[in-house]
XYZ file of C-alpha atoms in Angstrom:
434
model
C 129.642 110.271 114.188
C 129.084 106.841 112.860
C 131.837 105.572 110.522
C 130.574 104.029 107.541
C 132.085 101.178 104.929
C 130.662 101.084 101.615
C 130.918 97.966 99.637
C 129.714 96.945 96.696
C 128.116 92.661 95.692
C 130.336 89.941 96.557
C 132.305 91.417 98.248
C 135.046 90.241 100.729
C 134.872 91.674 104.535
C 137.951 90.889 107.665
C 138.488 92.427 111.088
C 142.255 92.193 108.854
C 143.938 95.251 108.120
C 143.473 95.714 104.314
C 143.935 98.667 101.712
C 139.890 99.743 101.404
C 138.274 99.040 98.164
C 134.739 99.290 97.123
C 135.571 95.007 97.110
C 137.853 94.660 100.125
C 136.975 96.635 103.644
C 137.704 96.130 106.813
C 135.287 96.081 110.096
C 135.268 95.763 113.530
C 135.162 92.448 115.270
C 131.169 93.195 116.872
C 130.481 93.958 113.284
C 132.015 91.271 111.317
C 130.325 88.899 113.948
C 126.065 90.707 114.545
C 126.536 90.779 110.377
C 127.362 86.695 111.418
C 124.273 86.091 113.576
C 122.438 88.129 111.121
C 123.365 85.762 108.147
C 122.137 82.665 110.307
C 118.639 84.839 110.487
C 118.885 84.804 106.078
C 119.387 81.140 106.095
C 116.684 80.212 108.772
C 113.780 81.822 105.606
C 115.474 79.979 102.825
C 117.698 83.840 101.682
C 121.645 83.411 101.166
C 122.721 87.235 103.265
C 126.628 86.172 102.446
C 129.112 83.415 102.856
C 131.809 82.999 105.992
C 134.958 82.375 104.462
C 137.977 81.488 106.899
C 137.427 82.773 110.725
C 138.405 86.586 109.853
C 136.313 86.871 106.259
C 132.682 87.216 104.752
C 131.814 87.567 100.795
C 129.132 89.503 101.126
C 125.837 88.465 98.021
C 123.627 89.625 95.559
C 121.616 91.969 97.993
C 122.281 95.998 98.097
C 120.748 98.635 100.705
C 121.927 99.304 104.201
C 123.165 98.177 107.255
C 123.680 98.574 110.838
C 125.028 96.993 113.470
C 124.146 98.231 116.968
C 128.094 98.723 117.663
C 127.206 102.053 115.262
C 129.214 101.534 111.295
C 127.115 102.206 108.955
C 128.028 99.352 106.354
C 126.168 100.427 102.187
C 126.597 97.806 100.002
C 126.274 99.099 96.117
C 125.535 97.626 93.024
C 128.152 95.573 90.947
C 127.496 97.639 87.258
C 130.231 99.978 86.903
C 133.471 99.916 86.466
C 135.285 102.547 85.436
C 135.317 106.685 86.336
C 133.108 107.905 89.770
C 131.992 104.134 90.416
C 130.736 105.253 93.764
C 128.599 108.056 92.594
C 127.521 105.976 88.920
C 126.563 103.150 91.892
C 124.487 104.993 94.654
C 122.569 107.014 91.192
C 121.321 103.122 89.782
C 120.625 101.653 93.237
C 118.163 104.911 94.176
C 116.224 105.039 90.822
C 115.787 101.305 91.034
C 114.714 102.075 94.322
C 112.152 104.163 93.219
C 110.749 102.045 90.427
C 110.154 99.060 92.893
C 108.416 101.120 95.041
C 106.156 102.675 91.984
C 107.565 107.042 93.383
C 106.122 109.763 91.397
C 107.659 110.634 88.623
C 108.782 113.849 90.211
C 112.122 112.334 92.687
C 113.348 110.676 89.965
C 114.415 113.265 88.452
C 118.577 112.694 87.254
C 118.694 116.220 89.099
C 117.993 115.278 92.853
C 120.067 112.039 92.056
C 123.175 113.727 91.597
C 122.109 117.004 93.830
C 121.869 114.761 96.462
C 125.579 112.462 97.192
C 124.844 110.230 100.111
C 124.983 106.995 101.388
C 121.605 105.089 100.681
C 120.143 105.873 104.498
C 120.879 109.373 104.463
C 119.438 109.404 100.648
C 116.161 107.754 101.940
C 116.018 109.479 104.904
C 116.405 113.114 102.868
C 113.647 112.148 100.797
C 111.032 111.086 103.742
C 111.534 114.850 105.184
C 111.387 117.050 102.409
C 107.870 114.835 101.308
C 106.688 115.363 105.109
C 108.023 118.965 104.575
C 106.287 119.741 101.379
C 103.049 117.873 104.000
C 102.840 120.333 106.460
C 102.811 123.379 104.615
C 99.622 122.358 102.531
C 98.232 121.345 106.538
C 98.178 118.330 108.473
C 95.084 116.487 108.547
C 92.929 116.389 111.214
C 90.166 113.728 113.098
C 87.436 114.370 115.069
C 88.788 112.319 118.725
C 85.793 111.072 121.137
C 87.104 112.123 124.706
C 84.522 110.100 127.576
C 85.205 112.323 130.669
C 84.599 114.018 134.468
C 84.223 117.721 134.828
C 82.548 119.862 136.763
C 80.637 121.881 133.621
C 77.953 120.270 131.460
C 79.925 120.658 127.569
C 78.989 118.038 124.398
C 77.013 114.935 126.195
C 75.976 113.875 129.204
C 77.276 110.139 129.949
C 73.665 109.042 131.776
C 75.044 105.343 132.480
C 78.514 107.154 134.110
C 76.507 109.890 136.215
C 74.070 107.729 137.554
C 76.620 105.610 138.778
C 78.255 107.811 140.781
C 78.528 107.584 144.708
C 77.605 109.987 147.216
C 78.912 113.734 147.251
C 79.708 113.224 143.684
C 76.810 114.151 142.121
C 78.234 118.143 141.202
C 80.665 115.884 139.288
C 79.233 115.510 135.264
C 80.339 112.506 133.093
C 80.671 114.179 129.856
C 81.265 112.904 126.263
C 82.521 115.673 123.336
C 84.902 115.291 120.411
C 87.819 117.626 119.931
C 89.656 118.284 116.962
C 92.441 116.670 116.593
C 95.976 115.098 114.919
C 95.988 112.221 116.671
C 95.478 109.607 113.250
C 96.695 107.561 112.027
C 99.213 108.812 109.421
C 100.433 111.651 111.571
C 101.639 109.274 114.176
C 102.891 107.020 111.778
C 105.114 109.705 110.219
C 105.853 111.490 114.156
C 107.794 107.411 115.080
C 109.298 107.775 111.459
C 110.724 111.836 112.231
C 111.745 110.659 116.227
C 114.282 107.880 113.706
C 115.199 109.735 112.021
C 115.924 112.717 114.360
C 117.698 110.337 115.557
C 120.114 108.233 112.630
C 120.260 111.823 110.521
C 124.262 112.193 110.079
C 123.790 115.241 107.584
C 123.482 118.065 109.311
C 120.760 119.173 106.692
C 119.088 116.312 107.123
C 119.505 116.714 111.084
C 118.125 120.936 111.261
C 114.917 120.409 109.268
C 113.843 117.141 111.578
C 114.002 119.071 114.685
C 112.020 121.502 112.671
C 109.534 119.410 112.146
C 109.634 117.709 115.319
C 108.724 121.381 117.489
C 105.684 121.394 114.054
C 104.046 118.418 115.501
C 104.934 118.823 118.923
C 101.365 117.384 120.009
C 100.804 114.650 117.205
C 102.068 111.342 119.486
C 103.926 108.862 117.997
C 102.889 105.226 116.702
C 102.687 102.440 119.401
C 100.552 100.322 116.924
C 102.627 100.560 113.328
C 101.138 97.799 111.806
C 97.899 98.463 112.969
C 98.241 101.691 111.218
C 99.146 100.942 108.979
C 96.508 99.441 108.448
C 94.255 102.140 109.115
C 95.670 104.293 106.125
C 92.831 106.151 105.375
C 92.964 106.490 100.654
C 89.711 108.518 100.001
C 90.084 111.716 98.408
C 90.463 113.856 101.843
C 93.779 112.171 102.077
C 95.354 112.109 98.549
C 97.976 114.583 99.387
C 99.198 112.209 102.013
C 99.648 109.302 99.567
C 103.676 110.821 98.207
C 104.455 110.173 101.426
C 103.603 106.641 102.553
C 106.411 105.201 100.577
C 108.969 106.465 102.623
C 107.249 106.022 105.239
C 106.715 102.646 105.351
C 111.037 102.223 104.027
C 111.990 104.021 107.155
C 109.856 102.140 109.376
C 110.781 98.640 107.948
C 107.687 97.378 106.245
C 107.125 97.510 102.943
C 110.214 96.144 102.202
C 112.082 93.102 100.186
C 113.418 92.050 102.500
C 113.992 93.900 105.780
C 116.419 93.797 108.957
C 114.166 91.940 111.765
C 114.584 91.657 115.411
C 115.649 93.865 118.641
C 117.708 96.361 116.733
C 115.972 98.818 114.961
C 118.514 100.806 112.218
C 118.589 102.106 109.540
C 118.849 99.020 107.775
C 117.579 98.247 104.219
C 118.395 94.963 102.056
C 116.982 94.584 99.001
C 117.616 91.094 96.788
C 119.560 93.137 93.091
C 117.920 89.811 91.440
C 114.517 91.813 91.906
C 115.114 95.442 91.409
C 116.101 94.318 88.059
C 113.697 92.444 87.603
C 110.667 94.734 88.869
C 113.135 97.698 87.262
C 112.879 96.338 83.660
C 109.270 95.802 83.767
C 108.143 98.940 84.870
C 110.625 99.914 81.558
C 108.620 98.175 79.341
C 105.081 98.741 81.665
C 105.466 102.604 80.129
C 105.981 101.416 76.138
C 103.678 98.386 75.656
C 101.615 99.269 73.226
C 97.242 99.626 73.069
C 96.199 96.216 72.284
C 99.775 94.097 74.180
C 99.133 93.316 78.122
C 102.051 92.356 79.936
C 101.589 89.904 83.036
C 104.499 89.406 85.557
C 105.242 86.431 87.313
C 102.208 84.440 85.176
C 101.663 81.084 87.012
C 98.847 79.086 84.503
C 101.173 75.872 84.111
C 103.133 73.995 85.979
C 105.975 71.811 84.962
C 104.036 67.670 85.787
C 101.188 66.431 87.047
C 101.309 64.550 89.846
C 98.029 62.294 92.015
C 95.781 64.657 89.662
C 97.339 68.094 91.039
C 99.731 70.624 89.306
C 103.573 70.430 90.295
C 106.393 72.660 90.038
C 105.028 75.595 88.983
C 106.467 77.710 85.490
C 106.501 81.393 86.998
C 108.077 83.656 83.845
C 109.405 86.813 85.394
C 107.393 88.669 82.098
C 104.448 87.438 79.420
C 103.811 89.558 76.473
C 101.128 89.363 74.521
C 99.180 90.890 71.548
C 96.629 89.136 69.855
C 96.992 85.184 69.428
C 101.019 86.135 69.723
C 102.940 85.400 73.254
C 106.266 86.161 73.585
C 108.186 85.298 77.205
C 110.615 87.585 78.335
C 113.157 86.926 81.773
C 115.755 88.858 83.444
C 118.870 87.710 85.586
C 121.226 90.375 87.187
C 124.542 88.738 85.946
C 127.671 89.834 84.136
C 127.624 87.991 80.891
C 131.665 88.320 78.320
C 130.378 88.039 75.308
C 133.940 87.557 73.871
C 134.227 84.429 75.620
C 132.657 81.606 73.657
C 134.733 79.114 75.178
C 132.433 79.440 78.790
C 129.644 80.048 76.561
C 129.632 83.987 77.927
C 128.959 82.755 81.731
C 125.327 81.773 80.674
C 123.635 79.761 82.941
C 122.518 75.767 81.914
C 119.887 75.568 84.891
C 118.517 78.753 82.891
C 118.502 77.107 79.453
C 116.793 74.442 80.957
C 114.456 76.211 82.714
C 113.557 79.220 79.512
C 112.983 75.372 77.603
C 110.496 74.325 79.905
C 108.592 77.677 79.468
C 108.494 78.061 75.947
C 107.292 74.209 75.916
C 104.018 75.087 78.438
C 103.559 79.091 77.704
C 103.931 78.996 73.493
C 103.859 75.511 72.635
C 106.953 74.998 71.821
C 106.658 77.480 69.025
C 107.638 81.353 69.558
C 110.415 84.007 70.837
C 111.939 84.396 73.807
C 113.767 86.400 75.844
C 116.726 86.747 78.578
C 116.968 90.192 80.019
C 120.484 90.956 81.153
C 122.539 94.343 82.606
C 124.289 96.102 79.628
C 128.304 96.319 80.885
C 131.045 96.911 78.307
C 131.680 93.128 78.424
C 128.280 92.924 76.825
C 126.418 95.514 74.962
C 125.282 93.849 71.579
C 122.788 91.111 71.649
C 124.526 87.712 71.650
C 123.636 86.073 68.075
C 119.669 83.826 68.720
C 119.955 80.036 70.039
C 117.474 78.138 68.921
C 116.067 75.183 70.953
C 114.354 73.704 67.812
C 113.433 75.528 64.508
C 110.169 76.835 65.747
C 111.573 77.628 69.322
C 114.133 80.855 69.361
C 115.582 82.351 72.543
C 117.397 85.940 72.114
C 119.886 87.244 75.056
C 119.604 90.721 74.906
C 121.836 93.424 77.114
C 118.979 96.452 79.131
C 121.442 99.811 79.440
C 120.538 100.615 83.038
C 122.055 104.025 82.006
C 120.394 105.441 79.300
C 117.268 102.853 79.683
C 117.194 101.062 76.856
C 116.702 97.900 75.239
C 119.668 96.463 72.458
C 117.857 94.706 69.826
C 118.534 92.794 67.318
C 116.808 93.528 64.327
C 115.277 90.931 63.611
C 113.875 90.432 67.669
C 110.088 90.187 66.625
C 108.365 91.198 70.207
C 109.697 94.792 69.671
C 106.923 95.894 67.722
C 104.468 95.404 70.450
C 106.794 98.705 72.250
C 106.308 102.108 71.239
C 109.696 103.727 70.959
C 108.697 107.118 72.333
C 110.927 109.131 69.412
C 113.655 107.229 69.039
C 114.519 104.411 67.145
C 115.631 100.651 68.324
C 119.267 100.168 68.899
C 120.184 97.373 66.445
C 123.398 95.123 66.482
C 125.937 95.934 63.908
């Protein structure tokens, strides 16, 4: 059995003996060394996975998910969001919900009941979701396709390959070179599913997952596993006859490490899935807003219409706000930040970053011509449960700092936040600040 170590963002990892919590944990020396090498590969690609804190300690950064060093230890990293009452369970539920939004999975999987019933580490949950979808697909019927076979037989079948037959050496004229079509399940989609199934069967530590995986392996015994993952993914059909395959594709890509914001690559191919928490939060807020934008309003993610300056006839330092909300001639700039604020800590500016305010000021000048309304959206916590008073860059340019409740899916807005009129209330009243 694999040992599972569960921590959360910014936790401390050490090889020394410590009392394990979500914020500090002990690792074996081999797992510690492997993480150091993994961090070096991230750094070469411009990302920070962790910081070395002395010779025997590491400090994790803001990536969440799961990694499996070759020694067999499974390291699960959860969001640092909940502080009270079943932090582990709530953090797992939150992470799964954010991943489902990031992968744009269909609503059926996003039910709260399914999240509560499957109380398992992230990797087991991913494998369980994949197996459930594959079981449904097999019951509906695996798609077959015609495969062209060219072979030598002692009887005629299909079409005679005249050129190959004329090249037969003396004494073998009684053998026929033929080509014919065979109806087989050997197609790109099925090969990818078989490869993902083999990985799950080898990786899972859950008895129910292992049992279902081996049942499905027996059902798909005649399907070969993919040997060219990238090529088969490009060949995945989107026609209407393959519509029932679309639900399983995100889970298949997730397991094969092909569609990840950050995927651990290299020779070791364990169940290693890492997501930058800032991107997950941004995509979740975007999805929430997109489902509530009223007709006539438009939401644009990662707009890139303007740059900070011009140099030698070309634009330099492109300005890309997370979200641009437009209705008619009016525009609002919205930006998300995954950071914990403290509304009572006025002396330290609530934990706000001066660099973020410079960034928003530049957005306001370029996208709003110095006149309008912007918002910074942070996760709602016990220390930051109400919108802060507005920040005025000028009498015409205002910035709101708003909390987004990830548990109740609610954006908390003050009475005079203008852009909320572009969002439908869907039968609920907007929560207002006191």
